[in-house]
Amino acid sequence: MPPPADIVKVAIEWPGAFPKLMEIDQVSAQVAQQLHERIQSSSMDMKLDALKDLANSSRDITFAQEFINLDGISLLTQMVESGTDFGDLLSFTLTAFVELMDHGIVSWDTFSLAFIKKIASYVCKSAMDTAVLQRSLAILESMVLNSQDLYQKVAQEITIGQLIPHLQGTDQDIQTYTIAVINALFLKSPEEKRQVQHTHKPIFCFFFSFMAHILAQKQLRSIILSNVIRSNKPINDEMAHQLYVLQVLTFNLLEDRMMTKMDPQDQAQRDIIFELRRIAFDVECESNNSGSIEKRKSMYTRDYKKLGFINHVNPAVDFTQIPPGMLALDNMLYFARHHQDAYIRIVLENSSREDKHECPFGRSSIELTKMLCEILKVGELPSENCHDFHPMFFTHDRSFEEFFCICIQLLNKTWKEMRATSEDFNKVMQVVKEQITRALTIKPNSLDQFKSRLQNLSYTEILKLRQSERMNQEDFQSRPILELREKIQPEIMELIKQQRLNRLCEGTCFRKISSRRRQDKFWYCRLSPNHKVLHYGDLEESPQGEVPHDSLQDKLPVADIKAVVTGKDCPHMKEKGALKQNKEVLELAFSVLYESDEYLNFIAPDKHEYCVWTDGLNALLGKEMTSEFTRSDMDTLLNMEMKLRLLDLENIQIPEVPPPIPKEPSNYDFVYDCN
């Protein structure tokens, strides 16, 4: 198909970006020139109308390229720096700026300190237009994420006191953008400044130099808990994502301690072990004259054995394993000091048991700390598409330590229920991990709720759940069954293929992601009912339900598709930017290649949608569907079909329709007969 007469191809290179061969729409070029002139009009009404048009037009990358080529970004920044525009004029100026920058054409490093100060001033003002505030927060976030130099400058302009009022308001969008700025500054802060929580150094003079310390303080946490998590409004996906990111970054503060080995020669670190012994056995450190050296060594060895250390002579050696390193010792000391009765009970209870049945507190604490770090993925970067935050971790200033304290008591309880011996240590840890992960799936609102859920997940209950799941996943291994499975497999595969194509016909809303964080912009793609055309187009907001074909302005004939590529082979994963650094995004990326050098880039909202689309596109191209969800669906449907056929062999009649749901009683007045 020949290109339209208005389209020409030219090579364009911008500072800080790779040269590209671009299609230039000459109509867009004319509109860009007109708007460039109109936004400089002396008439306020004409200028406002022009800025409105510019804000809308800037979403289109072809127009954006033309306007930027006219030095339009510099014009907008000059208008902001001048400080003469307010209200709607300023709002649409900032909106146009955000839309243009989100295309990733211009480097963020090109902006002046005056522009940064002006944007920061809009955030710091107590009363500011909501749209201006929202755009200003988005700009600051992008600056921080895309430039280390701008991070330093923004961090000097923003204080915690200026951000907190935005969290105390009722506008969830403003709250979301505020937490996004906090996350961005936290994510980009230099490594040594993130670890200030674990040092006794003076607090730095500007905000995010002591971000780790601030996050540990009650004020910020309690404000997020009361004004966001426990507000009357339901938490939307974007807010859930930002809370998840904040949760991940907060737990990542533990990484330094988790990866720090204990130095057996460090007296301060050895004193922590002495403190554990003192609290457990109510003994004071003996003076040098209190008995012979051999007697004192024998006493220490005996007590360290009761504390459950692997190395009874020098328990410091136990903490040289990383992970969990010194983090395990921190947790043990916190438990001993803040839950002293429970700590003493566990230690003394186990020291009075027979050797083979004692639950070793020291070894258990070290392995449990390591397990909790794995469950919470301490040290990993947050995913771009995850919303998995846990409200209970926002209810306490020392949530990880409290989490450990609950779980170490659970471990001791489970050990007794299993009547475990030292040979069963790994089995106990597996059960405890299952108890914890099952309890976390219900997203408890508080640590007390988490503790209550664990009470209901005893070892006996875990065995029941395992047995039930084993029965539901019964494996058919006899030869006739295997032959029958093989025979009906093509039929099931065809069923899965039709399901995938039907899902593509329904379509999916994809979130746009650029050099800044995941954007609050969306586009939609769906397959035509005859499976011949992909319809796609931008959306103003996330849709409720399907989007009709006629509202999607672009289309791609399936016959023009040359290939489907995934992960690092995608063009948008090869380009310069922050996305390629994120493993989670890489695993959700796929591209449709068509013609010689054209492509349609996707980042799926989750792994399931990724599998649905890559399977469906491969099915359209006559290729094999190989995703993990296809294998899982195949196993599920095959097992279900086999069970139905076996029931049929037993002459058990399966109704065509499900039985009716019993009617509700006409009244709820009940009487208990005491006789």
XYZ file of C-alpha atoms in Angstrom:
675
model
C 0.000 0.000 0.000
C 1.641 3.352 -1.054
C 2.003 5.986 1.708
C -0.380 8.996 1.709
C 0.741 12.038 -0.272
C 1.184 14.058 2.929
C 3.760 11.612 4.349
C 7.495 11.936 3.654
C 10.429 10.118 5.283
C 13.403 12.094 6.621
C 16.329 11.344 8.946
C 16.171 13.364 12.190
C 18.649 13.580 15.072
C 17.974 15.323 18.416
C 20.549 16.082 21.130
C 20.764 13.229 23.619
C 18.844 10.773 21.407
C 19.604 8.250 18.667
C 19.070 9.365 15.031
C 15.885 7.921 13.540
C 14.184 7.650 10.185
C 10.855 9.372 10.719
C 7.675 9.685 8.752
C 6.760 13.349 8.631
C 3.150 14.325 8.188
C 3.192 17.633 6.307
C -0.246 18.474 7.708
C 1.156 18.022 11.226
C 4.032 20.306 10.280
C 1.603 23.058 9.274
C -0.458 22.665 12.471
C 2.713 22.722 14.597
C 3.853 25.952 12.915
C 0.453 27.585 13.457
C 0.272 26.602 17.139
C 3.861 27.731 17.683
C 2.806 31.189 16.512
C -0.602 31.256 18.253
C 0.721 30.451 21.754
C 2.833 33.628 21.526
C -0.222 35.778 20.842
C -0.755 38.913 22.931
C -4.461 38.041 23.212
C -5.045 35.959 26.354
C -8.120 34.264 24.883
C -6.312 33.315 21.678
C -3.313 32.148 23.659
C -5.497 29.979 25.935
C -7.265 28.355 22.963
C -3.902 27.681 21.331
C -2.513 26.062 24.492
C -5.619 23.852 24.765
C -5.098 22.709 21.174
C -1.396 22.191 21.822
C -2.088 20.041 24.911
C -4.371 17.794 22.843
C -2.184 17.653 19.732
C 1.001 16.889 21.672
C -0.203 13.355 22.394
C 0.480 12.504 18.765
C 4.155 11.668 18.259
C 4.197 12.931 14.647
C 2.949 16.344 15.725
C 5.279 16.286 18.745
C 8.290 15.746 16.494
C 7.308 18.725 14.367
C 6.646 21.034 17.310
C 9.884 20.048 19.059
C 11.745 20.651 15.798
C 10.521 24.265 16.001
C 12.227 24.537 19.416
C 8.773 24.356 20.979
C 10.007 22.841 24.270
C 12.268 25.837 24.866
C 9.366 28.179 24.170
C 7.176 26.429 26.761
C 9.907 26.453 29.418
C 10.488 30.168 28.837
C 6.769 30.798 29.311
C 6.878 28.895 32.631
C 10.055 30.643 33.813
C 8.593 34.058 33.081
C 5.926 33.434 35.726
C 3.356 35.579 33.923
C 0.817 32.801 33.251
C -1.569 31.490 35.903
C -4.650 29.314 36.145
C -5.748 27.628 32.924
C -2.936 29.202 30.889
C -0.314 27.631 33.166
C -2.230 24.361 33.428
C -2.387 23.812 29.660
C 1.237 24.935 29.246
C 2.391 22.284 31.709
C 0.059 19.685 30.198
C 1.518 20.268 26.741
C 5.031 20.098 28.196
C 4.337 16.748 29.906
C 2.757 15.280 26.764
C 5.711 16.339 24.592
C 8.354 15.066 27.024
C 6.614 11.713 27.454
C 7.513 10.805 23.869
C 11.165 10.541 24.956
C 12.448 12.706 22.113
C 14.192 15.387 24.196
C 16.687 14.718 27.005
C 15.680 15.862 30.499
C 19.221 17.068 31.190
C 18.670 20.180 29.052
C 16.528 22.136 31.549
C 17.716 25.111 33.583
C 17.762 25.501 37.351
C 15.293 28.408 36.998
C 12.749 26.061 35.382
C 13.240 23.455 38.128
C 12.805 26.079 40.851
C 9.633 27.377 39.228
C 8.091 23.883 38.973
C 9.110 23.113 42.562
C 7.510 26.367 43.727
C 4.135 25.212 42.396
C 4.427 22.071 44.521
C 5.507 23.988 47.615
C 2.635 26.508 47.557
C -0.116 25.806 50.068
C -2.920 26.693 47.642
C -2.428 25.745 44.017
C -4.678 24.829 41.116
C -5.163 21.038 41.140
C -4.224 20.565 37.480
C -1.066 22.685 37.859
C -0.082 20.786 41.011
C -0.631 17.412 39.348
C 1.438 18.333 36.273
C 4.184 19.837 38.425
C 4.469 16.661 40.506
C 4.626 14.584 37.308
C 7.403 16.803 35.919
C 9.461 16.576 39.114
C 9.087 12.803 39.133
C 10.290 12.562 35.534
C 13.244 14.847 36.212
C 14.387 12.702 39.117
C 13.940 9.390 37.302
C 15.752 10.484 34.150
C 18.698 12.516 35.415
C 21.010 12.104 38.398
C 21.980 15.756 38.106
C 18.330 16.849 38.233
C 17.781 14.543 41.219
C 20.310 16.587 43.196
C 18.661 19.863 42.197
C 15.094 18.714 42.881
C 16.120 17.213 46.237
C 17.353 20.639 47.342
C 14.038 22.301 46.443
C 11.563 19.884 48.082
C 11.076 19.184 51.789
C 8.962 16.568 53.527
C 6.908 19.330 55.107
C 5.913 20.625 51.676
C 4.836 17.201 50.406
C 2.866 15.982 53.431
C -0.088 18.402 52.982
C -0.724 16.888 49.535
C -1.095 13.470 51.211
C -3.546 14.881 53.738
C -5.950 16.100 51.065
C -8.820 14.111 49.571
C -7.742 14.074 45.904
C -6.386 10.563 45.291
C -4.682 11.600 42.042
C -2.667 14.265 43.879
C -1.851 11.764 46.634
C -0.713 9.270 43.989
C 1.573 11.777 42.245
C 2.990 12.852 45.619
C 3.903 9.296 46.599
C 5.319 8.822 43.086
C 7.682 11.776 43.678
C 8.707 10.303 47.042
C 9.373 6.955 45.376
C 11.368 8.544 42.552
C 13.589 10.523 44.923
C 14.021 7.494 47.134
C 14.873 5.242 44.182
C 17.485 7.646 42.817
C 19.089 8.658 46.121
C 22.793 7.762 46.399
C 23.446 4.381 48.020
C 25.228 5.753 51.092
C 22.329 8.095 51.843
C 19.722 5.324 51.720
C 21.473 3.534 54.572
C 21.281 6.430 57.055
C 18.641 4.437 58.964
C 21.382 2.061 60.112
C 23.956 4.687 61.104
C 24.324 7.374 63.726
C 25.498 10.078 61.305
C 23.903 13.567 61.456
C 20.874 14.097 59.254
C 21.652 15.995 56.052
C 20.194 19.421 55.407
C 17.953 18.502 52.505
C 15.071 16.129 52.147
C 16.057 12.918 50.469
C 19.559 12.777 51.843
C 17.856 11.327 54.892
C 14.981 9.626 53.094
C 15.575 6.314 54.812
C 15.401 8.047 58.192
C 12.242 9.930 57.234
C 10.495 6.754 56.100
C 11.214 5.211 59.484
C 9.502 8.091 61.244
C 5.931 7.803 62.376
C 4.613 10.942 60.686
C 4.881 9.966 57.039
C 3.839 6.365 57.594
C 0.858 7.259 59.756
C -0.332 9.932 57.306
C -0.238 7.466 54.403
C -2.036 4.891 56.557
C -4.824 7.188 57.747
C -5.288 9.421 54.674
C -4.674 6.938 51.876
C -4.905 3.285 52.914
C -7.741 3.742 55.414
C -9.585 6.518 53.608
C -13.185 6.066 52.532
C -12.232 5.978 48.852
C -11.278 2.656 47.247
C -7.617 2.517 46.213
C -7.249 2.595 42.428
C -4.617 0.628 40.496
C -2.127 3.479 40.155
C -2.233 4.280 43.886
C -1.887 0.559 44.698
C 1.171 0.439 42.453
C 2.796 3.442 44.132
C 2.135 1.988 47.598
C 3.673 -1.283 46.424
C 6.761 0.590 45.146
C 7.077 2.453 48.454
C 6.769 -0.853 50.325
C 9.495 -2.461 48.179
C 11.854 0.512 48.513
C 11.315 0.608 52.272
C 12.150 -3.077 52.658
C 15.154 -2.616 50.385
C 16.680 -0.487 53.153
C 17.312 -3.839 54.840
C 19.541 -5.033 52.005
C 22.700 -3.470 53.427
C 22.347 -5.329 56.747
C 21.196 -8.472 54.941
C 24.413 -8.526 52.902
C 26.759 -7.539 55.761
C 28.734 -10.337 57.389
C 29.421 -10.192 61.097
C 32.990 -9.428 62.034
C 33.892 -11.895 64.850
C 36.537 -9.428 66.045
C 34.103 -6.475 66.339
C 33.407 -6.015 70.054
C 30.251 -3.942 69.478
C 28.767 -6.735 67.386
C 29.834 -9.375 69.917
C 28.119 -7.342 72.638
C 24.783 -7.925 70.893
C 25.232 -11.673 71.343
C 26.170 -11.090 74.997
C 22.952 -9.058 75.336
C 20.880 -11.949 73.953
C 22.441 -14.234 76.560
C 21.915 -11.726 79.371
C 18.208 -11.226 78.608
C 17.514 -14.947 78.183
C 19.236 -16.174 81.327
C 19.092 -13.033 83.482
C 22.868 -12.953 83.950
C 25.260 -10.023 84.021
C 28.601 -10.064 82.255
C 31.034 -11.694 84.685
C 34.087 -9.785 85.743
C 37.535 -11.071 84.906
C 37.932 -12.341 88.470
C 34.778 -14.465 88.533
C 36.275 -17.910 88.111
C 38.808 -19.337 85.714
C 38.850 -18.622 81.999
C 37.999 -22.251 81.265
C 34.981 -22.102 83.559
C 33.663 -18.943 81.887
C 34.177 -20.448 78.436
C 32.273 -23.546 79.501
C 29.424 -21.402 80.836
C 29.196 -19.358 77.636
C 29.301 -22.485 75.475
C 26.467 -24.036 77.492
C 24.304 -20.918 77.185
C 25.004 -20.458 73.469
C 23.922 -24.038 72.910
C 20.665 -23.288 74.767
C 20.205 -20.199 72.554
C 20.287 -22.522 69.550
C 23.423 -21.320 67.775
C 25.175 -23.735 65.413
C 28.620 -22.678 66.640
C 28.412 -22.958 70.437
C 31.955 -21.715 71.001
C 31.843 -18.629 68.775
C 28.263 -17.853 67.641
C 29.520 -14.826 65.694
C 30.468 -17.288 62.961
C 26.756 -18.090 62.455
C 26.204 -14.565 61.144
C 28.880 -14.689 58.447
C 26.407 -16.294 56.030
C 24.880 -13.788 53.585
C 22.050 -13.434 53.219
C 20.783 -12.825 55.927
C 23.995 -11.563 57.576
C 23.611 -9.024 60.371
C 19.896 -8.571 59.663
C 19.193 -11.845 61.486
C 21.036 -10.606 64.579
C 19.132 -7.295 64.420
C 15.848 -9.215 64.394
C 16.870 -11.415 67.323
C 17.864 -8.420 69.435
C 14.617 -6.604 68.578
C 12.604 -9.677 69.599
C 14.554 -10.031 72.846
C 14.084 -6.376 73.799
C 10.548 -5.656 72.602
C 8.923 -9.050 73.193
C 11.026 -10.107 76.147
C 8.547 -12.518 77.754
C 7.990 -14.412 74.492
C 11.734 -14.486 73.837
C 12.590 -15.875 77.283
C 9.763 -18.416 77.089
C 10.942 -19.778 73.724
C 14.594 -20.028 74.798
C 13.917 -21.618 78.187
C 11.203 -23.901 76.848
C 13.538 -25.352 74.244
C 16.568 -25.547 76.519
C 14.595 -27.804 78.886
C 13.577 -30.276 76.143
C 15.492 -33.351 75.142
C 18.276 -32.443 72.735
C 16.665 -34.055 69.710
C 13.341 -32.174 70.170
C 14.606 -28.666 70.928
C 13.824 -25.922 68.411
C 17.123 -24.037 67.996
C 16.252 -20.354 68.377
C 19.499 -19.037 66.853
C 19.506 -21.254 63.784
C 15.751 -20.789 63.321
C 16.045 -16.993 63.474
C 18.793 -16.925 60.871
C 16.922 -19.176 58.424
C 13.605 -17.406 59.080
C 15.125 -13.988 58.376
C 16.502 -15.320 55.107
C 13.074 -16.760 54.217
C 11.229 -13.502 54.990
C 13.678 -11.590 52.786
C 12.915 -14.025 49.957
C 9.150 -13.719 50.443
C 9.299 -9.910 50.452
C 11.982 -9.875 47.699
C 14.317 -7.631 49.660
C 16.918 -6.126 47.354
C 14.922 -6.488 44.127
C 13.736 -3.513 42.072
C 9.966 -2.920 42.075
C 7.992 -4.240 39.116
C 6.357 -1.749 36.744
C 3.083 -3.677 36.700
C 2.588 -4.861 40.275
C -0.041 -3.591 42.751
C 0.789 -6.086 45.499
C 1.116 -3.904 48.592
C 0.262 -5.154 52.094
C -1.616 -2.682 54.325
C -0.256 -4.312 57.498
C 3.295 -3.179 56.699
C 2.135 0.453 56.941
C 0.738 0.004 60.469
C 4.020 -0.069 62.397
C 7.265 1.896 62.315
C 9.250 -1.348 62.590
C 7.000 -3.560 60.493
C 9.677 -5.991 59.285
C 10.927 -6.617 62.816
C 7.364 -7.119 64.076
C 6.713 -9.433 61.125
C 9.735 -11.465 62.223
C 8.554 -11.565 65.845
C 5.191 -13.010 64.841
C 6.796 -15.552 62.506
C 9.461 -16.774 64.957
C 6.712 -17.567 67.448
C 4.788 -19.338 64.685
C 7.901 -21.387 63.881
C 8.233 -22.496 67.504
C 4.528 -23.411 67.631
C 4.705 -25.385 64.376
C 7.843 -27.180 65.565
C 5.913 -28.462 68.592
C 2.853 -29.395 66.526
C 5.052 -31.422 64.184
C 6.936 -32.981 67.143
C 10.003 -32.204 65.122
C 13.587 -33.196 65.774
C 16.751 -31.557 64.470
C 16.569 -33.807 61.379
C 13.173 -32.258 60.537
C 14.448 -28.667 60.481
C 14.040 -28.150 56.717
C 10.574 -29.754 56.731
C 9.464 -27.367 59.478
C 10.791 -24.386 57.534
C 8.843 -25.484 54.449
C 5.615 -25.698 56.450
C 6.253 -22.306 58.067
C 6.853 -20.728 54.648
C 3.563 -22.165 53.428
C 1.749 -20.853 56.518
C 3.175 -17.355 56.023
C 2.517 -17.149 52.278
C -1.035 -18.456 52.667
C -1.719 -15.892 55.408
C -0.337 -13.061 53.262
C -2.624 -13.886 50.322
C -5.659 -12.436 52.146
C -3.816 -9.085 52.578
C -4.399 -8.595 56.330
C -5.115 -4.989 57.294
C -3.016 -5.222 60.454
C -0.320 -7.329 62.060
C -2.930 -8.608 64.528
C -5.083 -9.853 61.653
C -2.037 -11.574 60.197
C -1.370 -13.213 63.557
C -5.002 -14.378 63.808
C -4.859 -15.865 60.319
C -1.733 -17.809 61.279
C -3.534 -19.196 64.321
C -6.034 -20.809 61.958
C -3.276 -22.251 59.771
C -1.984 -24.897 62.158
C 0.127 -27.802 60.932
C -2.999 -29.989 60.931
C -4.823 -27.460 58.746
C -1.879 -27.296 56.327
C -1.978 -31.086 55.988
C -5.712 -30.918 55.207
C -5.167 -28.230 52.581
C -2.354 -30.184 50.990
C -4.457 -33.337 50.885
C -7.365 -31.486 49.295
C -5.124 -29.902 46.658
C -3.446 -33.225 45.968
C -6.815 -34.816 45.276
C -7.768 -31.965 42.937
C -4.494 -32.347 41.061
C -4.642 -36.095 40.812
C -2.133 -37.409 38.347
C -3.280 -40.049 35.855
C -0.313 -42.278 35.136
C -1.758 -45.537 33.815
C -0.992 -46.347 30.163
C -4.624 -46.291 28.878
C -5.144 -42.902 30.533
C -1.946 -41.509 29.017
C -2.935 -42.776 25.568
C -6.363 -41.197 25.864
C -4.803 -37.878 26.978
C -2.541 -37.920 23.939
C -5.488 -38.628 21.638
C -7.653 -35.738 22.843
C -4.771 -33.245 23.183
C -5.187 -31.717 19.660
C -8.863 -31.108 20.392
C -7.977 -29.309 23.634
C -5.256 -27.277 21.882
C -7.778 -26.093 19.311
C -10.087 -25.061 22.165
C -7.271 -23.035 23.760
C -6.465 -21.431 20.407
C -10.083 -20.311 19.964
C -10.121 -18.915 23.485
C -6.951 -16.907 22.814
C -8.356 -15.488 19.559
C -11.646 -14.631 21.273
C -9.696 -12.735 23.929
C -7.842 -10.801 21.225
C -11.216 -9.933 19.697
C -12.351 -8.560 23.065
C -9.165 -6.511 23.222
C -6.929 -5.243 26.009
C -6.092 -1.846 27.451
C -2.329 -1.290 27.564
C -0.584 1.336 29.653
C 1.931 3.567 27.918
C 5.385 3.477 29.475
C 8.147 5.897 28.552
C 11.351 7.186 30.102
C 9.431 8.286 33.164
C 7.351 5.994 35.351
C 4.367 4.083 34.019
C 2.140 6.789 32.613
C -1.492 7.487 33.334
C -2.113 7.124 29.587
C -3.626 4.171 27.815
C -4.076 2.651 24.397
C -6.316 -0.170 23.300
C -5.812 -2.977 20.801
C -8.250 -5.626 19.583
C -8.597 -8.115 16.774
C -11.476 -7.806 14.314
C -14.162 -10.557 14.499
C -12.999 -11.965 11.151
C -9.412 -12.198 12.492
C -8.026 -10.106 9.624
C -7.216 -6.718 11.192
C -5.732 -5.389 14.449
C -7.508 -2.178 15.497
C -5.685 0.102 17.953
C -5.697 3.661 19.233
C -5.075 5.978 22.187
C -7.550 6.412 25.049
C -8.167 9.305 27.405
C -8.576 6.980 30.400
C -8.749 3.315 31.298
C -11.988 1.962 29.768
C -14.804 0.181 31.543
C -15.393 -2.821 29.290
C -14.653 -3.268 25.599
C -13.791 -0.405 23.255
C -15.679 -0.451 19.882
C -13.688 -0.907 16.663
C -14.881 2.352 15.157
C -13.415 4.384 18.035
C -9.914 3.002 17.387
C -8.326 5.156 14.712
C -5.467 2.919 13.559
C -5.431 -0.530 11.980
C -2.892 -3.153 10.969
C -3.830 -5.983 8.560
C -2.843 -9.379 9.975
C -1.533 -10.302 6.507
C 1.136 -7.568 6.879
C 2.539 -9.009 10.117
C 5.979 -10.515 9.547
C 6.869 -11.688 13.048
C 6.181 -11.435 16.773
C 9.234 -10.853 18.987
C 9.479 -10.766 22.769
C 11.692 -9.507 25.588
C 15.089 -8.086 24.706
C 14.453 -8.653 20.994
C 11.739 -5.964 21.008
C 12.690 -2.612 19.438
C 11.449 -0.650 22.485
C 13.630 -2.781 24.789
C 16.731 -2.076 22.687
C 16.256 1.679 22.739
C 18.055 3.873 25.216
C 16.010 4.296 28.410
C 15.239 3.076 31.886
C 12.866 0.337 30.780
C 15.538 -2.088 29.674
C 16.964 -2.077 33.190
C 13.768 -3.542 34.641
C 13.556 -7.318 34.400
C 9.796 -7.336 35.058
C 9.087 -5.005 32.129
C 11.390 -7.015 29.897
C 9.333 -10.142 30.625
C 6.084 -8.386 29.631
C 7.316 -6.780 26.399
C 6.423 -7.967 22.899
C 6.346 -6.368 19.460
C 4.540 -6.979 16.185
C 6.878 -6.400 13.231
C 5.379 -5.501 9.864
C 6.635 -4.229 6.510
C 10.414 -3.700 6.506
C 11.133 -1.488 9.504
C 7.790 -0.845 11.180
C 6.662 -2.217 14.521
C 3.859 -2.015 17.076
C 5.221 -2.203 20.627
C 3.375 -3.639 23.617
C 3.990 -3.957 27.340
C 1.344 -6.263 28.798
C -0.393 -5.300 32.059
C 0.483 -8.685 33.579
C 1.908 -12.094 32.756
C -1.497 -13.566 31.913
C -2.276 -10.911 29.292
C 1.249 -11.294 27.910
C 0.663 -15.019 27.370
C -2.822 -14.465 25.912
C -1.520 -11.981 23.339
C 1.687 -13.763 22.357
C -0.232 -17.045 22.062
C -3.023 -15.412 20.057
C -0.665 -13.613 17.685
C 1.349 -16.777 17.112
C -1.901 -18.657 16.425
C -2.842 -16.005 13.849
C 0.498 -16.553 12.139
C 0.069 -20.337 12.171
C 2.819 -20.832 14.753
C 2.889 -22.929 17.905
C 1.567 -21.499 21.170
C 4.335 -22.093 23.713
C 3.553 -19.888 26.741
C 3.485 -21.251 30.269
C -0.236 -20.452 30.471
C -0.911 -22.627 27.447
C 0.793 -25.539 29.185
C -1.109 -24.836 32.383
C -4.452 -24.543 30.556
C -3.698 -27.743 28.662
C -3.073 -29.654 31.907
C -6.180 -28.221 33.587
C -8.516 -28.922 30.670
C -7.061 -32.366 30.025
C -7.471 -33.357 33.678
C -11.035 -32.048 33.707
C -11.901 -33.878 30.493
C -10.358 -37.104 31.822
C -12.370 -36.905 35.041
C -15.580 -36.300 33.107
C -14.897 -39.272 30.849
C -14.105 -41.501 33.819
C -17.356 -40.428 35.488
C -19.146 -41.321 32.263
C -17.580 -44.795 32.363
C -19.019 -45.227 35.842
C -22.489 -44.410 34.463
C -22.735 -41.239 36.542
C -25.115 -38.811 34.859
C -23.785 -35.278 34.565
C -26.596 -32.717 34.128
C -26.496 -30.321 31.182
C -27.162 -27.323 33.444
C -26.045 -26.692 37.014
C -28.599 -27.339 39.786
C -30.630 -24.328 40.950
C -29.337 -22.236 43.830
C -31.485 -22.817 46.959
C -33.879 -19.970 47.704
C -33.285 -17.751 50.685
C -35.549 -18.425 53.683
C -38.559 -16.154 53.921
C -37.472 -15.005 57.383
C -34.456 -15.259 59.607
C -36.243 -15.791 62.933
C -34.713 -18.847 64.559
C -35.306 -20.355 67.989
C -32.972 -22.718 69.796
C -34.812 -25.398 71.742
C -32.956 -25.693 75.043
C -34.841 -28.908 75.823
